[in-house]
PDB file of C-alpha atoms in Angstrom:
ATOM      1  CA  MET A  22     105.896 115.887  75.614  1.00 55.00           C
ATOM      2  CA  SER A  23     105.711 112.598  73.741  1.00 66.00           C
ATOM      3  CA  LEU A  24     102.645 112.480  71.516  1.00 74.00           C
ATOM      4  CA  ALA A  25     103.046 108.715  71.206  1.00 86.00           C
ATOM      5  CA  ASP A  26     102.956 108.236  74.993  1.00 92.00           C
ATOM      6  CA  THR A  27      99.978 110.565  75.346  1.00 88.00           C
ATOM      7  CA  GLU A  28      98.088 108.653  72.662  1.00 89.00           C
ATOM      8  CA  ARG A  29      98.891 105.346  74.327  1.00 91.00           C
ATOM      9  CA  TRP A  30      98.285 106.138  77.992  1.00 95.00           C
ATOM     10  CA  VAL A  31      95.629 108.898  77.982  1.00 96.00           C
ATOM     11  CA  ARG A  32      92.041 107.851  77.242  1.00 94.00           C
ATOM     12  CA  PRO A  33      89.745 110.848  76.670  1.00 94.00           C
ATOM     13  CA  PHE A  34      86.122 110.330  77.615  1.00 93.00           C
ATOM     14  CA  GLY A  35      84.302 108.460  74.860  1.00 80.00           C
ATOM     15  CA  ARG A  36      87.407 106.988  73.265  1.00 78.00           C
ATOM     16  CA  GLY A  37      87.233 103.829  75.345  1.00 70.00           C
ATOM     17  CA  GLU A  38      83.471 103.315  75.116  1.00 70.00           C
ATOM     18  CA  SER A  39      82.628  99.627  74.753  1.00 80.00           C
ATOM     19  CA  ASP A  40      79.604  97.362  75.254  1.00 83.00           C
ATOM     20  CA  GLY A  41      77.542 100.286  76.477  1.00 85.00           C
ATOM     21  CA  PHE A  42      80.080 101.419  79.082  1.00 94.00           C
ATOM     22  CA  ALA A  43      81.037 105.090  78.771  1.00 93.00           C
ATOM     23  CA  VAL A  44      84.542 104.243  80.060  1.00 96.00           C
ATOM     24  CA  ALA A  45      86.056 100.793  79.484  1.00 95.00           C
ATOM     25  CA  ILE A  46      89.660 100.153  80.508  1.00 95.00           C
ATOM     26  CA  GLN A  47      90.556  96.482  80.144  1.00 94.00           C
ATOM     27  CA  PRO A  48      93.749  94.505  80.799  1.00 93.00           C
ATOM     28  CA  ASP A  49      95.414  93.322  77.612  1.00 85.00           C
ATOM     29  CA  GLU A  50      98.355  91.144  76.708  1.00 63.00           C
ATOM     30  CA  SER A  51     100.926  93.931  76.408  1.00 72.00           C
ATOM     31  CA  ALA A  52     101.928  96.469  79.040  1.00 83.00           C
ATOM     32  CA  TRP A  53      98.559  96.713  80.813  1.00 94.00           C
ATOM     33  CA  ARG A  54      97.822  93.510  82.690  1.00 95.00           C
ATOM     34  CA  HIS A  55      96.353  93.889  86.169  1.00 97.00           C
ATOM     35  CA  THR A  56      93.621  96.530  86.488  1.00 98.00           C
ATOM     36  CA  GLY A  57      90.549  97.879  84.749  1.00 97.00           C
ATOM     37  CA  LEU A  58      87.657 100.298  85.044  1.00 97.00           C
ATOM     38  CA  LEU A  59      84.129 100.399  83.662  1.00 97.00           C
ATOM     39  CA  VAL A  60      81.771 103.373  84.040  1.00 97.00           C
ATOM     40  CA  ALA A  61      78.080 102.736  83.390  1.00 95.00           C
ATOM     41  CA  HIS A  62      75.224 105.208  82.962  1.00 96.00           C
ATOM     42  CA  LEU A  63      72.053 103.580  84.293  1.00 96.00           C
ATOM     43  CA  ASP A  64      68.713 104.996  83.174  1.00 95.00           C
ATOM     44  CA  ALA A  65      65.926 105.036  85.767  1.00 96.00           C
ATOM     45  CA  GLY A  66      64.963 101.408  86.209  1.00 92.00           C
ATOM     46  CA  GLY A  67      67.814 100.257  83.951  1.00 93.00           C
ATOM     47  CA  THR A  68      70.128  97.342  84.712  1.00 95.00           C
ATOM     48  CA  ARG A  69      73.575  96.062  83.713  1.00 96.00           C
ATOM     49  CA  SER A  70      74.810  92.533  84.315  1.00 97.00           C
ATOM     50  CA  LEU A  71      78.178  90.812  83.973  1.00 97.00           C
ATOM     51  CA  ASP A  72      80.149  87.820  85.191  1.00 98.00           C
ATOM     52  CA  THR A  73      83.264  88.677  87.161  1.00 98.00           C
ATOM     53  CA  GLY A  74      85.323  85.697  85.939  1.00 98.00           C
ATOM     54  CA  ASP A  75      88.890  85.940  87.234  1.00 97.00           C
ATOM     55  CA  ARG A  76      88.394  89.556  88.340  1.00 98.00           C
ATOM     56  CA  GLU A  77      87.331  91.178  91.611  1.00 98.00           C
ATOM     57  CA  PHE A  78      85.288  94.390  91.537  1.00 98.00           C
ATOM     58  CA  ILE A  79      84.524  97.395  93.736  1.00 99.00           C
ATOM     59  CA  VAL A  80      81.219  99.065  92.854  1.00 98.00           C
ATOM     60  CA  VAL A  81      81.516 102.847  93.397  1.00 98.00           C
ATOM     61  CA  PRO A  82      78.442 105.055  92.804  1.00 98.00           C
ATOM     62  CA  LEU A  83      79.532 108.348  91.215  1.00 98.00           C
ATOM     63  CA  SER A  84      76.089 109.942  91.235  1.00 98.00           C
ATOM     64  CA  GLY A  85      72.737 108.501  92.198  1.00 97.00           C
ATOM     65  CA  ALA A  86      71.739 105.358  94.103  1.00 98.00           C
ATOM     66  CA  VAL A  87      72.688 101.870  92.911  1.00 98.00           C
ATOM     67  CA  ARG A  88      71.289  98.432  93.726  1.00 98.00           C
ATOM     68  CA  VAL A  89      73.866  95.612  93.683  1.00 98.00           C
ATOM     69  CA  ASP A  90      72.801  91.967  93.377  1.00 98.00           C
ATOM     70  CA  VAL A  91      75.418  89.209  93.392  1.00 98.00           C
ATOM     71  CA  ARG A  92      75.435  85.433  93.114  1.00 98.00           C
ATOM     72  CA  ASP A  93      78.807  84.156  94.332  1.00 98.00           C
ATOM     73  CA  ALA A  94      80.797  81.050  93.400  1.00 97.00           C
ATOM     74  CA  ALA A  95      79.078  79.008  96.129  1.00 97.00           C
ATOM     75  CA  GLY A  96      75.653  79.946  94.807  1.00 98.00           C
ATOM     76  CA  GLU A  97      74.846  82.301  97.672  1.00 98.00           C
ATOM     77  CA  GLU A  98      72.960  85.475  96.814  1.00 98.00           C
ATOM     78  CA  HIS A  99      73.782  88.909  98.186  1.00 98.00           C
ATOM     79  CA  GLY A 100      71.985  92.184  97.672  1.00 98.00           C
ATOM     80  CA  VAL A 101      72.613  95.711  98.905  1.00 98.00           C
ATOM     81  CA  ASP A 102      71.276  99.176  98.174  1.00 98.00           C
ATOM     82  CA  LEU A 103      74.039 101.784  97.875  1.00 98.00           C
ATOM     83  CA  PRO A 104      72.457 105.201  98.619  1.00 97.00           C
ATOM     84  CA  GLY A 105      75.154 106.902  96.564  1.00 97.00           C
ATOM     85  CA  ARG A 106      75.449 110.681  96.400  1.00 97.00           C
ATOM     86  CA  VAL A 107      74.595 113.700  94.294  1.00 97.00           C
ATOM     87  CA  SER A 108      78.151 113.847  92.911  1.00 97.00           C
ATOM     88  CA  VAL A 109      81.666 112.773  93.830  1.00 98.00           C
ATOM     89  CA  PHE A 110      82.133 116.144  95.536  1.00 97.00           C
ATOM     90  CA  THR A 111      79.206 115.596  97.928  1.00 96.00           C
ATOM     91  CA  GLY A 112      81.038 113.165 100.192  1.00 96.00           C
ATOM     92  CA  PRO A 113      82.035 109.513 100.555  1.00 98.00           C
ATOM     93  CA  THR A 114      79.722 106.784  99.288  1.00 98.00           C
ATOM     94  CA  ASP A 115      78.853 103.229 100.238  1.00 98.00           C
ATOM     95  CA  VAL A 116      80.721 100.716  98.075  1.00 98.00           C
ATOM     96  CA  ALA A 117      80.413  96.992  97.466  1.00 98.00           C
ATOM     97  CA  TYR A 118      83.192  94.437  96.966  1.00 98.00           C
ATOM     98  CA  VAL A 119      82.301  91.664  94.522  1.00 98.00           C
ATOM     99  CA  PRO A 120      84.664  88.659  94.342  1.00 98.00           C
ATOM    100  CA  LYS A 121      85.804  86.684  91.330  1.00 98.00           C
ATOM    101  CA  ASP A 122      83.685  83.859  89.910  1.00 98.00           C
ATOM    102  CA  ALA A 123      80.429  85.687  90.639  1.00 98.00           C
ATOM    103  CA  SER A 124      77.559  87.166  88.664  1.00 98.00           C
ATOM    104  CA  LEU A 125      76.791  90.840  89.216  1.00 98.00           C
ATOM    105  CA  THR A 126      73.714  92.897  88.367  1.00 98.00           C
ATOM    106  CA  LEU A 127      73.458  96.660  88.845  1.00 98.00           C
ATOM    107  CA  SER A 128      70.259  98.677  88.781  1.00 97.00           C
ATOM    108  CA  GLY A 129      69.584 102.374  89.225  1.00 93.00           C
ATOM    109  CA  PRO A 130      66.039 102.990  90.463  1.00 91.00           C
ATOM    110  CA  GLY A 131      66.287 106.727  89.814  1.00 95.00           C
ATOM    111  CA  GLY A 132      69.134 106.719  87.312  1.00 95.00           C
ATOM    112  CA  ALA A 133      72.793 106.670  88.256  1.00 97.00           C
ATOM    113  CA  ARG A 134      76.408 106.731  87.123  1.00 97.00           C
ATOM    114  CA  VAL A 135      78.526 103.991  88.616  1.00 98.00           C
ATOM    115  CA  ALA A 136      82.192 103.024  88.420  1.00 98.00           C
ATOM    116  CA  LEU A 137      83.262  99.386  88.439  1.00 98.00           C
ATOM    117  CA  ALA A 138      86.904  99.305  89.503  1.00 98.00           C
ATOM    118  CA  PHE A 139      88.489  95.886  89.083  1.00 98.00           C
ATOM    119  CA  ALA A 140      91.669  93.861  89.203  1.00 98.00           C
ATOM    120  CA  VAL A 141      92.712  90.410  88.077  1.00 98.00           C
ATOM    121  CA  ALA A 142      92.432  88.296  91.239  1.00 97.00           C
ATOM    122  CA  ASN A 143      95.191  85.696  91.053  1.00 94.00           C
ATOM    123  CA  LYS A 144      96.899  85.783  94.457  1.00 95.00           C
ATOM    124  CA  GLN A 145      94.441  83.526  96.302  1.00 95.00           C
ATOM    125  CA  ALA A 146      92.903  80.304  95.039  1.00 95.00           C
ATOM    126  CA  ASP A 147      89.409  80.872  96.423  1.00 97.00           C
ATOM    127  CA  PRO A 148      87.156  83.906  96.050  1.00 98.00           C
ATOM    128  CA  LEU A 149      86.856  86.187  99.044  1.00 98.00           C
ATOM    129  CA  PRO A 150      83.448  87.054 100.543  1.00 98.00           C
ATOM    130  CA  PHE A 151      81.130  89.721  99.162  1.00 98.00           C
ATOM    131  CA  LYS A 152      81.308  92.846 101.326  1.00 98.00           C
ATOM    132  CA  HIS A 153      79.374  96.082 101.760  1.00 98.00           C
ATOM    133  CA  ILE A 154      81.267  99.090 103.168  1.00 98.00           C
ATOM    134  CA  PRO A 155      78.895 101.845 104.388  1.00 98.00           C
ATOM    135  CA  ALA A 156      79.876 105.448 103.742  1.00 97.00           C
ATOM    136  CA  ASP A 157      80.233 106.053 107.478  1.00 97.00           C
ATOM    137  CA  ASP A 158      82.922 103.361 107.615  1.00 97.00           C
ATOM    138  CA  VAL A 159      85.056 104.879 104.835  1.00 97.00           C
ATOM    139  CA  PRO A 160      88.134 106.484 106.416  1.00 97.00           C
ATOM    140  CA  VAL A 161      88.675 110.063 105.205  1.00 97.00           C
ATOM    141  CA  GLU A 162      92.294 111.212 105.310  1.00 97.00           C
ATOM    142  CA  LEU A 163      93.440 114.823 104.872  1.00 97.00           C
ATOM    143  CA  ARG A 164      96.849 114.419 103.278  1.00 97.00           C
ATOM    144  CA  GLY A 165      99.540 117.052 102.792  1.00 97.00           C
ATOM    145  CA  ALA A 166      99.231 120.717 103.756  1.00 98.00           C
ATOM    146  CA  GLY A 167      99.075 124.169 102.195  1.00 98.00           C
ATOM    147  CA  GLN A 168      98.768 123.994  98.410  1.00 98.00           C
ATOM    148  CA  CYS A 169      99.481 120.267  98.563  1.00 98.00           C
ATOM    149  CA  SER A 170      96.362 119.596 100.665  1.00 98.00           C
ATOM    150  CA  ARG A 171      93.961 116.945  99.400  1.00 98.00           C
ATOM    151  CA  GLU A 172      91.279 114.602 100.720  1.00 98.00           C
ATOM    152  CA  VAL A 173      91.626 110.823 100.384  1.00 98.00           C
ATOM    153  CA  ARG A 174      88.705 108.409 100.841  1.00 98.00           C
ATOM    154  CA  ASN A 175      90.248 105.019 101.594  1.00 98.00           C
ATOM    155  CA  PHE A 176      87.409 102.551 100.925  1.00 98.00           C
ATOM    156  CA  GLY A 177      89.550 100.001  99.071  1.00 98.00           C
ATOM    157  CA  THR A 178      92.965 100.146 100.742  1.00 98.00           C
ATOM    158  CA  PRO A 179      94.528  97.083 102.421  1.00 98.00           C
ATOM    159  CA  ASP A 180      93.789  98.213 105.978  1.00 97.00           C
ATOM    160  CA  VAL A 181      90.091  98.790 105.171  1.00 97.00           C
ATOM    161  CA  LEU A 182      89.114  96.105 102.648  1.00 98.00           C
ATOM    162  CA  GLU A 183      90.209  92.487 102.452  1.00 98.00           C
ATOM    163  CA  ALA A 184      90.748  91.708  98.790  1.00 98.00           C
ATOM    164  CA  ASP A 185      92.951  89.592  96.544  1.00 98.00           C
ATOM    165  CA  SER A 186      94.817  92.274  94.574  1.00 98.00           C
ATOM    166  CA  ILE A 187      92.836  95.499  94.099  1.00 98.00           C
ATOM    167  CA  ILE A 188      93.706  98.735  95.896  1.00 98.00           C
ATOM    168  CA  ALA A 189      91.373 101.685  95.309  1.00 98.00           C
ATOM    169  CA  CYS A 190      90.602 105.110  96.749  1.00 98.00           C
ATOM    170  CA  GLU A 191      89.188 108.525  95.823  1.00 98.00           C
ATOM    171  CA  VAL A 192      91.268 111.720  95.980  1.00 98.00           C
ATOM    172  CA  LEU A 193      89.785 115.251  95.916  1.00 98.00           C
ATOM    173  CA  THR A 194      91.895 118.348  95.423  1.00 98.00           C
ATOM    174  CA  PRO A 195      90.611 121.913  95.910  1.00 98.00           C
ATOM    175  CA  ALA A 196      91.070 124.465  93.134  1.00 98.00           C
ATOM    176  CA  GLY A 197      94.622 125.776  92.953  1.00 98.00           C
ATOM    177  CA  ASN A 198      96.204 122.812  94.761  1.00 98.00           C
ATOM    178  CA  TRP A 199      98.608 120.086  93.610  1.00 98.00           C
ATOM    179  CA  SER A 200      97.873 116.432  94.370  1.00 98.00           C
ATOM    180  CA  SER A 201      99.918 113.239  93.883  1.00 97.00           C
ATOM    181  CA  TYR A 202     102.818 115.401  94.936  1.00 97.00           C
ATOM    182  CA  PRO A 203     105.754 115.077  95.407  1.00 98.00           C
ATOM    183  CA  PRO A 204     105.968 112.850  92.316  1.00 98.00           C
ATOM    184  CA  HIS A 205     106.307 109.231  93.350  1.00 98.00           C
ATOM    185  CA  LYS A 206     106.456 105.768  91.851  1.00 98.00           C
ATOM    186  CA  HIS A 207     105.584 102.170  92.665  1.00 98.00           C
ATOM    187  CA  ASP A 208     106.920 100.066  89.804  1.00 97.00           C
ATOM    188  CA  GLU A 209     109.472  97.777  91.462  1.00 97.00           C
ATOM    189  CA  GLU A 210     109.272  94.994  94.036  1.00 97.00           C
ATOM    190  CA  ARG A 211     111.597  96.098  96.852  1.00 96.00           C
ATOM    191  CA  PRO A 212     110.472  94.450 100.097  1.00 95.00           C
ATOM    192  CA  GLY A 213     109.498  96.974 102.739  1.00 95.00           C
ATOM    193  CA  GLU A 214     110.168  99.933 100.427  1.00 97.00           C
ATOM    194  CA  GLU A 215     108.204  99.713  97.184  1.00 98.00           C
ATOM    195  CA  THR A 216     105.594  97.519  95.517  1.00 98.00           C
ATOM    196  CA  GLU A 217     105.001  97.057  91.784  1.00 98.00           C
ATOM    197  CA  LEU A 218     101.551  98.465  90.976  1.00 98.00           C
ATOM    198  CA  GLU A 219     100.065  99.815  87.761  1.00 98.00           C
ATOM    199  CA  GLU A 220      97.543 102.607  88.359  1.00 98.00           C
ATOM    200  CA  ILE A 221      94.425 104.112  86.808  1.00 98.00           C
ATOM    201  CA  TYR A 222      93.438 107.758  87.293  1.00 98.00           C
ATOM    202  CA  TYR A 223      89.767 108.442  86.409  1.00 98.00           C
ATOM    203  CA  PHE A 224      88.959 112.183  86.606  1.00 98.00           C
ATOM    204  CA  GLU A 225      85.963 114.370  87.344  1.00 98.00           C
ATOM    205  CA  ILE A 226      86.305 118.161  87.549  1.00 98.00           C
ATOM    206  CA  ARG A 227      83.898 120.959  88.473  1.00 98.00           C
ATOM    207  CA  PRO A 228      84.058 124.759  88.383  1.00 98.00           C
ATOM    208  CA  THR A 229      84.099 126.561  91.718  1.00 97.00           C
ATOM    209  CA  PRO A 230      80.963 128.475  92.735  1.00 95.00           C
ATOM    210  CA  ASP A 231      82.318 131.822  91.470  1.00 96.00           C
ATOM    211  CA  ALA A 232      82.992 130.492  87.939  1.00 97.00           C
ATOM    212  CA  PRO A 233      80.911 131.975  85.101  1.00 97.00           C
ATOM    213  CA  GLU A 234      78.475 129.849  83.135  1.00 95.00           C
ATOM    214  CA  GLY A 235      80.269 127.806  80.499  1.00 94.00           C
ATOM    215  CA  ALA A 236      83.599 127.699  82.339  1.00 97.00           C
ATOM    216  CA  ASP A 237      85.795 124.900  80.934  1.00 97.00           C
ATOM    217  CA  ALA A 238      86.574 122.685  83.930  1.00 98.00           C
ATOM    218  CA  VAL A 239      90.038 121.270  83.311  1.00 98.00           C
ATOM    219  CA  GLY A 240      92.963 119.705  85.189  1.00 98.00           C
ATOM    220  CA  TYR A 241      96.406 118.286  84.388  1.00 98.00           C
ATOM    221  CA  GLN A 242      98.320 115.068  85.084  1.00 98.00           C
ATOM    222  CA  ARG A 243     102.044 114.405  84.717  1.00 98.00           C
ATOM    223  CA  VAL A 244     103.817 111.046  84.266  1.00 98.00           C
ATOM    224  CA  TYR A 245     107.529 110.692  83.463  1.00 97.00           C
ATOM    225  CA  GLY A 246     110.163 107.989  83.309  1.00 96.00           C
ATOM    226  CA  ALA A 247     112.403 106.572  86.009  1.00 90.00           C
ATOM    227  CA  GLY A 248     115.764 104.957  85.257  1.00 86.00           C
ATOM    228  CA  ASP A 249     115.830 103.178  81.924  1.00 91.00           C
ATOM    229  CA  ARG A 250     112.021 102.963  81.567  1.00 94.00           C
ATOM    230  CA  PRO A 251     110.921 106.035  79.610  1.00 95.00           C
ATOM    231  CA  ILE A 252     107.410 107.492  79.640  1.00 96.00           C
ATOM    232  CA  ASP A 253     106.492 111.114  78.977  1.00 96.00           C
ATOM    233  CA  VAL A 254     102.928 112.354  79.504  1.00 97.00           C
ATOM    234  CA  LEU A 255     101.485 115.745  80.392  1.00 96.00           C
ATOM    235  CA  ALA A 256      97.736 115.401  79.965  1.00 96.00           C
ATOM    236  CA  GLU A 257      94.960 117.981  79.974  1.00 97.00           C
ATOM    237  CA  VAL A 258      92.037 116.152  81.573  1.00 98.00           C
ATOM    238  CA  ARG A 259      88.301 116.720  81.905  1.00 98.00           C
ATOM    239  CA  THR A 260      85.420 114.794  83.448  1.00 98.00           C
ATOM    240  CA  GLY A 261      85.453 111.179  82.276  1.00 97.00           C
ATOM    241  CA  ASP A 262      89.060 111.179  81.064  1.00 97.00           C
ATOM    242  CA  VAL A 263      91.485 108.464  82.175  1.00 97.00           C
ATOM    243  CA  VAL A 264      95.272 108.472  82.504  1.00 97.00           C
ATOM    244  CA  LEU A 265      97.036 105.112  82.828  1.00 97.00           C
ATOM    245  CA  VAL A 266     100.297 104.827  84.759  1.00 98.00           C
ATOM    246  CA  PRO A 267     102.115 101.595  83.821  1.00 97.00           C
ATOM    247  CA  HIS A 268     105.333 102.700  85.528  1.00 97.00           C
ATOM    248  CA  GLY A 269     107.420 105.763  86.321  1.00 98.00           C
ATOM    249  CA  TRP A 270     107.125 108.886  88.417  1.00 98.00           C
ATOM    250  CA  HIS A 271     103.582 110.297  88.477  1.00 98.00           C
ATOM    251  CA  GLY A 272     102.419 113.642  89.802  1.00 98.00           C
ATOM    252  CA  PRO A 273     101.443 116.245  90.185  1.00 98.00           C
ATOM    253  CA  ALA A 274      97.745 116.006  89.459  1.00 98.00           C
ATOM    254  CA  MET A 275      96.959 119.710  89.172  1.00 98.00           C
ATOM    255  CA  ALA A 276      93.710 121.499  89.998  1.00 98.00           C
ATOM    256  CA  PRO A 277      93.991 124.937  88.351  1.00 98.00           C
ATOM    257  CA  PRO A 278      92.486 127.927  90.150  1.00 98.00           C
ATOM    258  CA  GLY A 279      88.741 127.898  89.549  1.00 98.00           C
ATOM    259  CA  TYR A 280      88.360 124.108  89.242  1.00 98.00           C
ATOM    260  CA  ASP A 281      88.077 121.382  91.891  1.00 98.00           C
ATOM    261  CA  LEU A 282      89.608 118.036  90.920  1.00 98.00           C
ATOM    262  CA  TYR A 283      88.502 114.470  91.713  1.00 98.00           C
ATOM    263  CA  TYR A 284      90.148 111.230  90.722  1.00 98.00           C
ATOM    264  CA  LEU A 285      89.447 107.578  91.365  1.00 98.00           C
ATOM    265  CA  ASN A 286      92.626 105.499  91.708  1.00 98.00           C
ATOM    266  CA  VAL A 287      92.696 101.777  90.908  1.00 98.00           C
ATOM    267  CA  MET A 288      95.882  99.792  91.510  1.00 98.00           C
ATOM    268  CA  ALA A 289      97.128  96.195  91.394  1.00 98.00           C
ATOM    269  CA  GLY A 290     100.310  94.375  90.488  1.00 97.00           C
ATOM    270  CA  PRO A 291     102.064  91.041  90.205  1.00 96.00           C
ATOM    271  CA  GLY A 292     103.821  91.014  93.571  1.00 95.00           C
ATOM    272  CA  PRO A 293     102.970  88.582  96.383  1.00 94.00           C
ATOM    273  CA  GLU A 294     101.870  91.316  98.806  1.00 93.00           C
ATOM    274  CA  ARG A 295      98.872  93.612  98.472  1.00 97.00           C
ATOM    275  CA  LYS A 296     100.474  96.817  99.713  1.00 97.00           C
ATOM    276  CA  TRP A 297     100.838 100.439  98.545  1.00 98.00           C
ATOM    277  CA  LEU A 298     104.515 101.209  99.103  1.00 98.00           C
ATOM    278  CA  ILE A 299     105.943 104.195  97.234  1.00 98.00           C
ATOM    279  CA  CYS A 300     109.135 106.169  96.869  1.00 97.00           C
ATOM    280  CA  ASP A 301     109.391 109.888  96.092  1.00 98.00           C
ATOM    281  CA  ASP A 302     111.341 111.354  93.209  1.00 98.00           C
ATOM    282  CA  PRO A 303     114.483 112.429  95.097  1.00 97.00           C
ATOM    283  CA  ALA A 304     114.525 115.693  93.129  1.00 97.00           C
ATOM    284  CA  HIS A 305     111.239 116.741  94.760  1.00 97.00           C
ATOM    285  CA  GLY A 306     110.785 114.703  97.929  1.00 97.00           C
ATOM    286  CA  TRP A 307     112.089 117.590 100.055  1.00 97.00           C
ATOM    287  CA  VAL A 308     108.716 119.312  99.589  1.00 97.00           C
ATOM    288  CA  ARG A 309     107.176 117.049 102.229  1.00 96.00           C
ATOM    289  CA  GLY A 310     109.378 118.738 104.803  1.00 96.00           C
ATOM    290  CA  GLN A 311     107.516 122.020 104.312  1.00 95.00           C
ATOM    291  CA  TRP A 312     104.160 120.627 105.386  1.00 97.00           C
ATOM    292  CA  ALA A 313     104.946 120.625 109.111  1.00 95.00           C
ATOM    293  CA  ASP A 314     104.796 124.441 109.117  1.00 95.00           C
ATOM    294  CA  GLN A 315     101.633 124.716 106.982  1.00 97.00           C
ATOM    295  CA  GLN A 316      97.936 124.296 107.715  1.00 98.00           C
ATOM    296  CA  VAL A 317      95.664 121.851 105.914  1.00 97.00           C
ATOM    297  CA  ASP A 318      93.505 123.671 103.375  1.00 97.00           C
ATOM    298  CA  PRO A 319      90.329 124.778 105.253  1.00 97.00           C
ATOM    299  CA  ARG A 320      88.180 123.861 102.225  1.00 97.00           C
ATOM    300  CA  LEU A 321      88.691 120.201 103.156  1.00 97.00           C
ATOM    301  CA  PRO A 322      86.977 117.861 103.568  1.00 97.00           C
ATOM    302  CA  PHE A 323      84.561 118.337 100.677  1.00 97.00           C
ATOM    303  CA  GLY A 324      80.873 118.051 101.483  1.00 86.00           C
ATOM    304  CA  GLY A 325      77.546 119.336 100.212  1.00 54.00           C
ATOM    305  CA  GLU A 326      76.912 120.844  96.811  1.00 47.00           C
ATOM    306  CA  GLN A 327      77.729 124.241  95.402  1.00 38.00           C
TER     307      GLN A 327
END
């Protein structure tokens, strides 16, 4: 594997800490231009504030309850309490969409960890409305079958959330299964077939209930080049780590036996349409044909705590 690519596109937890955020992925002026992610740890009674500027945000509680207060571009104030959850493996959570040109304040009455997924919002001239999506309204999809079974929580996909550019969802993969598989890509604008989207994978991993104390919860993520655009990453990931996918085939995301895998996906791109259109690596796309004769993993959907 390319050490240079791993160093560039894999952000171990703590490496990207900035301005008090435990994870801080920001667009820059090189090959990463459209998406970002901030993860904040809120002490009980603590707050964090920021201006959204030209970016739109989705507030995603990872653990604990979060209060969201927003003043939008028109001066209107919005506030919502997101009940959150014990952990990402407990179940879906309420989320809040915060438009560009707004001020945002987060507070955690009992302490919380919260993800702020964002994208540069440049497709529409005016900001879109603030929106609260309750957990009960988050569609839960069981995708794949057999050892390719995974759970997808589609709170920020185009058919669920009206937004300028951002596409976001959570994917949970039981121990021993492969996710983001077959490997696929979305790095070209081909109308009706593929959209150009860069993508963030933010990981959390937990041992299964039978694991001994001190078990090292770990997963793996693969990214490799397509055509004349090389990239070569095979990353060992743990809770809080991030893998960036600027282009190329990506997958599988692997949950080794003994460890359940979660990742938050954040996507956006330069194209005129906000759509998630992908194509499979033709060397592996045939795997989808096996799913018709397999059952969905009975461990899905995730819910409750071990």
